[in-house]
Amino acid sequence: MKKTAQIVLISISILFSVGQAVIKQTFHFSDIIDATIATVIAWFVGWQYDKLQYFAKKKKRK
């Protein structure tokens, strides 16, 4: 199963978090927790999307 959506969403989450830190020019511990939670959610959504795509293709082949 390809993990394309997971990689894309996690990358966006990390880039967004880093971008926020650069714009604010500060990075507190709570920001790290927020970034971690957002990344975990992005990973889960990407995983579910990739799984959906996999099973849709599998069903289409039958």
mmCIF file with all atom_site columns, N, CA and C in Angstrom:
data_model
loop_
_atom_site.group_PDB
_atom_site.id
_atom_site.type_symbol
_atom_site.label_atom_id
_atom_site.label_alt_id
_atom_site.label_comp_id
_atom_site.label_asym_id
_atom_site.label_entity_id
_atom_site.label_seq_id
_atom_site.pdbx_PDB_ins_code
_atom_site.Cartn_x
_atom_site.Cartn_y
_atom_site.Cartn_z
_atom_site.occupancy
_atom_site.B_iso_or_equiv
_atom_site.pdbx_formal_charge
_atom_site.auth_seq_id
_atom_site.auth_comp_id
_atom_site.auth_asym_id
_atom_site.auth_atom_id
_atom_site.pdbx_PDB_model_num
ATOM 1   N N  . MET A 1 1  ? 0.844   -1.176 0.000   1.00 0.00 ? 1  MET A N  1
ATOM 2   C CA . MET A 1 1  ? 0.000   0.000  0.000   1.00 0.00 ? 1  MET A CA 1
ATOM 3   C C  . MET A 1 1  ? 0.893   1.243  0.000   1.00 0.00 ? 1  MET A C  1
ATOM 4   N N  . LYS A 1 2  ? 0.611   2.165  -0.902  1.00 0.00 ? 2  LYS A N  1
ATOM 5   C CA . LYS A 1 2  ? 1.379   3.410  -0.981  1.00 0.00 ? 2  LYS A CA 1
ATOM 6   C C  . LYS A 1 2  ? 1.031   4.306  0.206   1.00 0.00 ? 2  LYS A C  1
ATOM 7   N N  . LYS A 1 3  ? 1.997   5.108  0.616   1.00 0.00 ? 3  LYS A N  1
ATOM 8   C CA . LYS A 1 3  ? 1.795   6.013  1.746   1.00 0.00 ? 3  LYS A CA 1
ATOM 9   C C  . LYS A 1 3  ? 1.916   7.464  1.294   1.00 0.00 ? 3  LYS A C  1
ATOM 10  N N  . THR A 1 4  ? 1.436   7.751  0.108   1.00 0.00 ? 4  THR A N  1
ATOM 11  C CA . THR A 1 4  ? 1.582   9.076  -0.476  1.00 0.00 ? 4  THR A CA 1
ATOM 12  C C  . THR A 1 4  ? 0.867   10.149 0.339   1.00 0.00 ? 4  THR A C  1
ATOM 13  N N  . ALA A 1 5  ? -0.389  9.908  0.685   1.00 0.00 ? 5  ALA A N  1
ATOM 14  C CA . ALA A 1 5  ? -1.163  10.914 1.425   1.00 0.00 ? 5  ALA A CA 1
ATOM 15  C C  . ALA A 1 5  ? -0.552  11.163 2.801   1.00 0.00 ? 5  ALA A C  1
ATOM 16  N N  . GLN A 1 6  ? -0.084  10.107 3.444   1.00 0.00 ? 6  GLN A N  1
ATOM 17  C CA . GLN A 1 6  ? 0.553   10.275 4.752   1.00 0.00 ? 6  GLN A CA 1
ATOM 18  C C  . GLN A 1 6  ? 1.752   11.209 4.647   1.00 0.00 ? 6  GLN A C  1
ATOM 19  N N  . ILE A 1 7  ? 2.599   10.976 3.677   1.00 0.00 ? 7  ILE A N  1
ATOM 20  C CA . ILE A 1 7  ? 3.808   11.778 3.509   1.00 0.00 ? 7  ILE A CA 1
ATOM 21  C C  . ILE A 1 7  ? 3.449   13.233 3.213   1.00 0.00 ? 7  ILE A C  1
ATOM 22  N N  . VAL A 1 8  ? 2.487   13.435 2.332   1.00 0.00 ? 8  VAL A N  1
ATOM 23  C CA . VAL A 1 8  ? 2.093   14.795 1.960   1.00 0.00 ? 8  VAL A CA 1
ATOM 24  C C  . VAL A 1 8  ? 1.508   15.537 3.158   1.00 0.00 ? 8  VAL A C  1
ATOM 25  N N  . LEU A 1 9  ? 0.572   14.921 3.862   1.00 0.00 ? 9  LEU A N  1
ATOM 26  C CA . LEU A 1 9  ? -0.076  15.602 4.984   1.00 0.00 ? 9  LEU A CA 1
ATOM 27  C C  . LEU A 1 9  ? 0.883   15.860 6.144   1.00 0.00 ? 9  LEU A C  1
ATOM 28  N N  . ILE A 1 10 ? 1.750   14.917 6.439   1.00 0.00 ? 10 ILE A N  1
ATOM 29  C CA . ILE A 1 10 ? 2.728   15.136 7.501   1.00 0.00 ? 10 ILE A CA 1
ATOM 30  C C  . ILE A 1 10 ? 3.691   16.258 7.115   1.00 0.00 ? 10 ILE A C  1
ATOM 31  N N  . SER A 1 11 ? 4.112   16.284 5.870   1.00 0.00 ? 11 SER A N  1
ATOM 32  C CA . SER A 1 11 ? 5.007   17.351 5.404   1.00 0.00 ? 11 SER A CA 1
ATOM 33  C C  . SER A 1 11 ? 4.336   18.720 5.518   1.00 0.00 ? 11 SER A C  1
ATOM 34  N N  . ILE A 1 12 ? 3.078   18.804 5.121   1.00 0.00 ? 12 ILE A N  1
ATOM 35  C CA . ILE A 1 12 ? 2.346   20.063 5.228   1.00 0.00 ? 12 ILE A CA 1
ATOM 36  C C  . ILE A 1 12 ? 2.235   20.487 6.687   1.00 0.00 ? 12 ILE A C  1
ATOM 37  N N  . SER A 1 13 ? 1.935   19.548 7.563   1.00 0.00 ? 13 SER A N  1
ATOM 38  C CA . SER A 1 13 ? 1.801   19.847 8.987   1.00 0.00 ? 13 SER A CA 1
ATOM 39  C C  . SER A 1 13 ? 3.102   20.387 9.565   1.00 0.00 ? 13 SER A C  1
ATOM 40  N N  . ILE A 1 14 ? 4.192   19.746 9.245   1.00 0.00 ? 14 ILE A N  1
ATOM 41  C CA . ILE A 1 14 ? 5.492   20.183 9.763   1.00 0.00 ? 14 ILE A CA 1
ATOM 42  C C  . ILE A 1 14 ? 5.881   21.546 9.183   1.00 0.00 ? 14 ILE A C  1
ATOM 43  N N  . LEU A 1 15 ? 5.698   21.713 7.884   1.00 0.00 ? 15 LEU A N  1
ATOM 44  C CA . LEU A 1 15 ? 6.032   22.995 7.259   1.00 0.00 ? 15 LEU A CA 1
ATOM 45  C C  . LEU A 1 15 ? 5.182   24.128 7.823   1.00 0.00 ? 15 LEU A C  1
ATOM 46  N N  . PHE A 1 16 ? 3.901   23.865 8.084   1.00 0.00 ? 16 PHE A N  1
ATOM 47  C CA . PHE A 1 16 ? 3.029   24.870 8.661   1.00 0.00 ? 16 PHE A CA 1
ATOM 48  C C  . PHE A 1 16 ? 3.501   25.250 10.061  1.00 0.00 ? 16 PHE A C  1
ATOM 49  N N  . SER A 1 17 ? 3.860   24.259 10.860  1.00 0.00 ? 17 SER A N  1
ATOM 50  C CA . SER A 1 17 ? 4.329   24.524 12.224  1.00 0.00 ? 17 SER A CA 1
ATOM 51  C C  . SER A 1 17 ? 5.619   25.326 12.227  1.00 0.00 ? 17 SER A C  1
ATOM 52  N N  . VAL A 1 18 ? 6.541   24.969 11.349  1.00 0.00 ? 18 VAL A N  1
ATOM 53  C CA . VAL A 1 18 ? 7.798   25.712 11.248  1.00 0.00 ? 18 VAL A CA 1
ATOM 54  C C  . VAL A 1 18 ? 7.524   27.129 10.744  1.00 0.00 ? 18 VAL A C  1
ATOM 55  N N  . GLY A 1 19 ? 6.633   27.254 9.785   1.00 0.00 ? 19 GLY A N  1
ATOM 56  C CA . GLY A 1 19 ? 6.280   28.578 9.259   1.00 0.00 ? 19 GLY A CA 1
ATOM 57  C C  . GLY A 1 19 ? 5.697   29.477 10.331  1.00 0.00 ? 19 GLY A C  1
ATOM 58  N N  . GLN A 1 20 ? 4.842   28.916 11.169  1.00 0.00 ? 20 GLN A N  1
ATOM 59  C CA . GLN A 1 20 ? 4.277   29.693 12.275  1.00 0.00 ? 20 GLN A CA 1
ATOM 60  C C  . GLN A 1 20 ? 5.366   30.162 13.225  1.00 0.00 ? 20 GLN A C  1
ATOM 61  N N  . ALA A 1 21 ? 6.297   29.292 13.541  1.00 0.00 ? 21 ALA A N  1
ATOM 62  C CA . ALA A 1 21 ? 7.385   29.650 14.454  1.00 0.00 ? 21 ALA A CA 1
ATOM 63  C C  . ALA A 1 21 ? 8.256   30.762 13.857  1.00 0.00 ? 21 ALA A C  1
ATOM 64  N N  . VAL A 1 22 ? 8.481   30.698 12.563  1.00 0.00 ? 22 VAL A N  1
ATOM 65  C CA . VAL A 1 22 ? 9.301   31.717 11.906  1.00 0.00 ? 22 VAL A CA 1
ATOM 66  C C  . VAL A 1 22 ? 8.570   33.058 11.912  1.00 0.00 ? 22 VAL A C  1
ATOM 67  N N  . ILE A 1 23 ? 7.288   33.024 11.623  1.00 0.00 ? 23 ILE A N  1
ATOM 68  C CA . ILE A 1 23 ? 6.513   34.265 11.596  1.00 0.00 ? 23 ILE A CA 1
ATOM 69  C C  . ILE A 1 23 ? 6.427   34.883 12.991  1.00 0.00 ? 23 ILE A C  1
ATOM 70  N N  . LYS A 1 24 ? 6.161   34.053 14.007  1.00 0.00 ? 24 LYS A N  1
ATOM 71  C CA . LYS A 1 24 ? 6.062   34.554 15.379  1.00 0.00 ? 24 LYS A CA 1
ATOM 72  C C  . LYS A 1 24 ? 7.433   34.861 15.974  1.00 0.00 ? 24 LYS A C  1
ATOM 73  N N  . GLN A 1 25 ? 8.460   34.271 15.435  1.00 0.00 ? 25 GLN A N  1
ATOM 74  C CA . GLN A 1 25 ? 9.842   34.396 15.897  1.00 0.00 ? 25 GLN A CA 1
ATOM 75  C C  . GLN A 1 25 ? 10.022  33.897 17.330  1.00 0.00 ? 25 GLN A C  1
ATOM 76  N N  . THR A 1 26 ? 9.129   33.038 17.767  1.00 0.00 ? 26 THR A N  1
ATOM 77  C CA . THR A 1 26 ? 9.268   32.371 19.062  1.00 0.00 ? 26 THR A CA 1
ATOM 78  C C  . THR A 1 26 ? 8.754   30.949 18.912  1.00 0.00 ? 26 THR A C  1
ATOM 79  N N  . PHE A 1 27 ? 9.192   30.101 19.797  1.00 0.00 ? 27 PHE A N  1
ATOM 80  C CA . PHE A 1 27 ? 8.725   28.715 19.764  1.00 0.00 ? 27 PHE A CA 1
ATOM 81  C C  . PHE A 1 27 ? 8.701   28.208 21.197  1.00 0.00 ? 27 PHE A C  1
ATOM 82  N N  . HIS A 1 28 ? 7.506   28.078 21.746  1.00 0.00 ? 28 HIS A N  1
ATOM 83  C CA . HIS A 1 28 ? 7.331   27.648 23.125  1.00 0.00 ? 28 HIS A CA 1
ATOM 84  C C  . HIS A 1 28 ? 7.015   26.158 23.179  1.00 0.00 ? 28 HIS A C  1
ATOM 85  N N  . PHE A 1 29 ? 7.070   25.615 24.378  1.00 0.00 ? 29 PHE A N  1
ATOM 86  C CA . PHE A 1 29 ? 6.776   24.197 24.570  1.00 0.00 ? 29 PHE A CA 1
ATOM 87  C C  . PHE A 1 29 ? 5.365   23.855 24.109  1.00 0.00 ? 29 PHE A C  1
ATOM 88  N N  . SER A 1 30 ? 4.404   24.733 24.355  1.00 0.00 ? 30 SER A N  1
ATOM 89  C CA . SER A 1 30 ? 3.020   24.473 23.932  1.00 0.00 ? 30 SER A CA 1
ATOM 90  C C  . SER A 1 30 ? 2.929   24.400 22.403  1.00 0.00 ? 30 SER A C  1
ATOM 91  N N  . ASP A 1 31 ? 3.787   25.142 21.713  1.00 0.00 ? 31 ASP A N  1
ATOM 92  C CA . ASP A 1 31 ? 3.810   25.067 20.250  1.00 0.00 ? 31 ASP A CA 1
ATOM 93  C C  . ASP A 1 31 ? 4.284   23.694 19.786  1.00 0.00 ? 31 ASP A C  1
ATOM 94  N N  . ILE A 1 32 ? 5.225   23.120 20.514  1.00 0.00 ? 32 ILE A N  1
ATOM 95  C CA . ILE A 1 32 ? 5.712   21.780 20.175  1.00 0.00 ? 32 ILE A CA 1
ATOM 96  C C  . ILE A 1 32 ? 4.596   20.754 20.355  1.00 0.00 ? 32 ILE A C  1
ATOM 97  N N  . ILE A 1 33 ? 3.837   20.887 21.432  1.00 0.00 ? 33 ILE A N  1
ATOM 98  C CA . ILE A 1 33 ? 2.724   19.971 21.673  1.00 0.00 ? 33 ILE A CA 1
ATOM 99  C C  . ILE A 1 33 ? 1.673   20.119 20.581  1.00 0.00 ? 33 ILE A C  1
ATOM 100 N N  . ASP A 1 34 ? 1.332   21.360 20.232  1.00 0.00 ? 34 ASP A N  1
ATOM 101 C CA . ASP A 1 34 ? 0.355   21.602 19.164  1.00 0.00 ? 34 ASP A CA 1
ATOM 102 C C  . ASP A 1 34 ? 0.822   21.023 17.833  1.00 0.00 ? 34 ASP A C  1
ATOM 103 N N  . ALA A 1 35 ? 2.093   21.222 17.519  1.00 0.00 ? 35 ALA A N  1
ATOM 104 C CA . ALA A 1 35 ? 2.641   20.700 16.265  1.00 0.00 ? 35 ALA A CA 1
ATOM 105 C C  . ALA A 1 35 ? 2.623   19.178 16.257  1.00 0.00 ? 35 ALA A C  1
ATOM 106 N N  . THR A 1 36 ? 2.909   18.577 17.402  1.00 0.00 ? 36 THR A N  1
ATOM 107 C CA . THR A 1 36 ? 2.894   17.112 17.500  1.00 0.00 ? 36 THR A CA 1
ATOM 108 C C  . THR A 1 36 ? 1.481   16.573 17.308  1.00 0.00 ? 36 THR A C  1
ATOM 109 N N  . ILE A 1 37 ? 0.519   17.195 17.941  1.00 0.00 ? 37 ILE A N  1
ATOM 110 C CA . ILE A 1 37 ? -0.879  16.759 17.802  1.00 0.00 ? 37 ILE A CA 1
ATOM 111 C C  . ILE A 1 37 ? -1.334  16.909 16.357  1.00 0.00 ? 37 ILE A C  1
ATOM 112 N N  . ALA A 1 38 ? -1.018  18.046 15.735  1.00 0.00 ? 38 ALA A N  1
ATOM 113 C CA . ALA A 1 38 ? -1.401  18.261 14.335  1.00 0.00 ? 38 ALA A CA 1
ATOM 114 C C  . ALA A 1 38 ? -0.745  17.232 13.418  1.00 0.00 ? 38 ALA A C  1
ATOM 115 N N  . THR A 1 39 ? 0.498   16.882 13.684  1.00 0.00 ? 39 THR A N  1
ATOM 116 C CA . THR A 1 39 ? 1.205   15.894 12.869  1.00 0.00 ? 39 THR A CA 1
ATOM 117 C C  . THR A 1 39 ? 0.610   14.504 13.036  1.00 0.00 ? 39 THR A C  1
ATOM 118 N N  . VAL A 1 40 ? 0.233   14.153 14.258  1.00 0.00 ? 40 VAL A N  1
ATOM 119 C CA . VAL A 1 40 ? -0.395  12.848 14.498  1.00 0.00 ? 40 VAL A CA 1
ATOM 120 C C  . VAL A 1 40 ? -1.741  12.779 13.780  1.00 0.00 ? 40 VAL A C  1
ATOM 121 N N  . ILE A 1 41 ? -2.512  13.856 13.842  1.00 0.00 ? 41 ILE A N  1
ATOM 122 C CA . ILE A 1 41 ? -3.796  13.878 13.135  1.00 0.00 ? 41 ILE A CA 1
ATOM 123 C C  . ILE A 1 41 ? -3.572  13.768 11.630  1.00 0.00 ? 41 ILE A C  1
ATOM 124 N N  . ALA A 1 42 ? -2.582  14.486 11.111  1.00 0.00 ? 42 ALA A N  1
ATOM 125 C CA . ALA A 1 42 ? -2.266  14.412 9.681   1.00 0.00 ? 42 ALA A CA 1
ATOM 126 C C  . ALA A 1 42 ? -1.852  13.003 9.291   1.00 0.00 ? 42 ALA A C  1
ATOM 127 N N  . TRP A 1 43 ? -1.050  12.358 10.131  1.00 0.00 ? 43 TRP A N  1
ATOM 128 C CA . TRP A 1 43 ? -0.632  10.980 9.856   1.00 0.00 ? 43 TRP A CA 1
ATOM 129 C C  . TRP A 1 43 ? -1.852  10.060 9.800   1.00 0.00 ? 43 TRP A C  1
ATOM 130 N N  . PHE A 1 44 ? -2.758  10.188 10.766  1.00 0.00 ? 44 PHE A N  1
ATOM 131 C CA . PHE A 1 44 ? -3.924  9.316  10.825  1.00 0.00 ? 44 PHE A CA 1
ATOM 132 C C  . PHE A 1 44 ? -4.845  9.538  9.622   1.00 0.00 ? 44 PHE A C  1
ATOM 133 N N  . VAL A 1 45 ? -5.108  10.787 9.286   1.00 0.00 ? 45 VAL A N  1
ATOM 134 C CA . VAL A 1 45 ? -5.977  11.082 8.138   1.00 0.00 ? 45 VAL A CA 1
ATOM 135 C C  . VAL A 1 45 ? -5.335  10.561 6.848   1.00 0.00 ? 45 VAL A C  1
ATOM 136 N N  . GLY A 1 46 ? -4.033  10.772 6.691   1.00 0.00 ? 46 GLY A N  1
ATOM 137 C CA . GLY A 1 46 ? -3.334  10.265 5.510   1.00 0.00 ? 46 GLY A CA 1
ATOM 138 C C  . GLY A 1 46 ? -3.367  8.753  5.437   1.00 0.00 ? 46 GLY A C  1
ATOM 139 N N  . TRP A 1 47 ? -3.210  8.102  6.579   1.00 0.00 ? 47 TRP A N  1
ATOM 140 C CA . TRP A 1 47 ? -3.262  6.639  6.635   1.00 0.00 ? 47 TRP A CA 1
ATOM 141 C C  . TRP A 1 47 ? -4.642  6.130  6.213   1.00 0.00 ? 47 TRP A C  1
ATOM 142 N N  . GLN A 1 48 ? -5.684  6.761  6.721   1.00 0.00 ? 48 GLN A N  1
ATOM 143 C CA . GLN A 1 48 ? -7.037  6.360  6.354   1.00 0.00 ? 48 GLN A CA 1
ATOM 144 C C  . GLN A 1 48 ? -7.309  6.596  4.874   1.00 0.00 ? 48 GLN A C  1
ATOM 145 N N  . TYR A 1 49 ? -6.842  7.722  4.351   1.00 0.00 ? 49 TYR A N  1
ATOM 146 C CA . TYR A 1 49 ? -7.038  8.019  2.933   1.00 0.00 ? 49 TYR A CA 1
ATOM 147 C C  . TYR A 1 49 ? -6.301  7.015  2.052   1.00 0.00 ? 49 TYR A C  1
ATOM 148 N N  . ASP A 1 50 ? -5.057  6.714  2.411   1.00 0.00 ? 50 ASP A N  1
ATOM 149 C CA . ASP A 1 50 ? -4.288  5.731  1.640   1.00 0.00 ? 50 ASP A CA 1
ATOM 150 C C  . ASP A 1 50 ? -4.960  4.361  1.680   1.00 0.00 ? 50 ASP A C  1
ATOM 151 N N  . LYS A 1 51 ? -5.487  3.994  2.842   1.00 0.00 ? 51 LYS A N  1
ATOM 152 C CA . LYS A 1 51 ? -6.181  2.714  2.975   1.00 0.00 ? 51 LYS A CA 1
ATOM 153 C C  . LYS A 1 51 ? -7.442  2.695  2.107   1.00 0.00 ? 51 LYS A C  1
ATOM 154 N N  . LEU A 1 52 ? -8.167  3.796  2.092   1.00 0.00 ? 52 LEU A N  1
ATOM 155 C CA . LEU A 1 52 ? -9.365  3.916  1.262   1.00 0.00 ? 52 LEU A CA 1
ATOM 156 C C  . LEU A 1 52 ? -9.016  3.761  -0.212  1.00 0.00 ? 52 LEU A C  1
ATOM 157 N N  . GLN A 1 53 ? -7.961  4.428  -0.650  1.00 0.00 ? 53 GLN A N  1
ATOM 158 C CA . GLN A 1 53 ? -7.526  4.331  -2.041  1.00 0.00 ? 53 GLN A CA 1
ATOM 159 C C  . GLN A 1 53 ? -7.122  2.898  -2.396  1.00 0.00 ? 53 GLN A C  1
ATOM 160 N N  . TYR A 1 54 ? -6.420  2.239  -1.494  1.00 0.00 ? 54 TYR A N  1
ATOM 161 C CA . TYR A 1 54 ? -5.971  0.873  -1.719  1.00 0.00 ? 54 TYR A CA 1
ATOM 162 C C  . TYR A 1 54 ? -7.157  -0.067 -1.922  1.00 0.00 ? 54 TYR A C  1
ATOM 163 N N  . PHE A 1 55 ? -8.131  0.011  -1.012  1.00 0.00 ? 55 PHE A N  1
ATOM 164 C CA . PHE A 1 55 ? -9.275  -0.887 -1.108  1.00 0.00 ? 55 PHE A CA 1
ATOM 165 C C  . PHE A 1 55 ? -10.187 -0.534 -2.274  1.00 0.00 ? 55 PHE A C  1
ATOM 166 N N  . ALA A 1 56 ? -10.264 0.737  -2.639  1.00 0.00 ? 56 ALA A N  1
ATOM 167 C CA . ALA A 1 56 ? -11.054 1.126  -3.811  1.00 0.00 ? 56 ALA A CA 1
ATOM 168 C C  . ALA A 1 56 ? -10.441 0.543  -5.084  1.00 0.00 ? 56 ALA A C  1
ATOM 169 N N  . LYS A 1 57 ? -9.112  0.603  -5.194  1.00 0.00 ? 57 LYS A N  1
ATOM 170 C CA . LYS A 1 57 ? -8.447  0.011  -6.359  1.00 0.00 ? 57 LYS A CA 1
ATOM 171 C C  . LYS A 1 57 ? -8.600  -1.507 -6.365  1.00 0.00 ? 57 LYS A C  1
ATOM 172 N N  . LYS A 1 58 ? -8.502  -2.101 -5.190  1.00 0.00 ? 58 LYS A N  1
ATOM 173 C CA . LYS A 1 58 ? -8.623  -3.553 -5.072  1.00 0.00 ? 58 LYS A CA 1
ATOM 174 C C  . LYS A 1 58 ? -10.023 -4.006 -5.489  1.00 0.00 ? 58 LYS A C  1
ATOM 175 N N  . LYS A 1 59 ? -11.032 -3.247 -5.078  1.00 0.00 ? 59 LYS A N  1
ATOM 176 C CA . LYS A 1 59 ? -12.408 -3.594 -5.426  1.00 0.00 ? 59 LYS A CA 1
ATOM 177 C C  . LYS A 1 59 ? -12.661 -3.398 -6.917  1.00 0.00 ? 59 LYS A C  1
ATOM 178 N N  . LYS A 1 60 ? -12.060 -2.369 -7.489  1.00 0.00 ? 60 LYS A N  1
ATOM 179 C CA . LYS A 1 60 ? -12.227 -2.072 -8.904  1.00 0.00 ? 60 LYS A CA 1
ATOM 180 C C  . LYS A 1 60 ? -11.665 -3.192 -9.780  1.00 0.00 ? 60 LYS A C  1
ATOM 181 N N  . ARG A 1 61 ? -10.581 -3.835 -9.320  1.00 0.00 ? 61 ARG A N  1
ATOM 182 C CA . ARG A 1 61 ? -9.950  -4.911 -10.100 1.00 0.00 ? 61 ARG A CA 1
ATOM 183 C C  . ARG A 1 61 ? -10.801 -6.166 -10.180 1.00 0.00 ? 61 ARG A C  1
ATOM 184 N N  . LYS A 1 62 ? -11.674 -6.372 -9.197  1.00 0.00 ? 62 LYS A N  1
ATOM 185 C CA . LYS A 1 62 ? -12.481 -7.606 -9.182  1.00 0.00 ? 62 LYS A CA 1
ATOM 186 C C  . LYS A 1 62 ? -13.499 -7.649 -10.245 1.00 0.00 ? 62 LYS A C  1
#
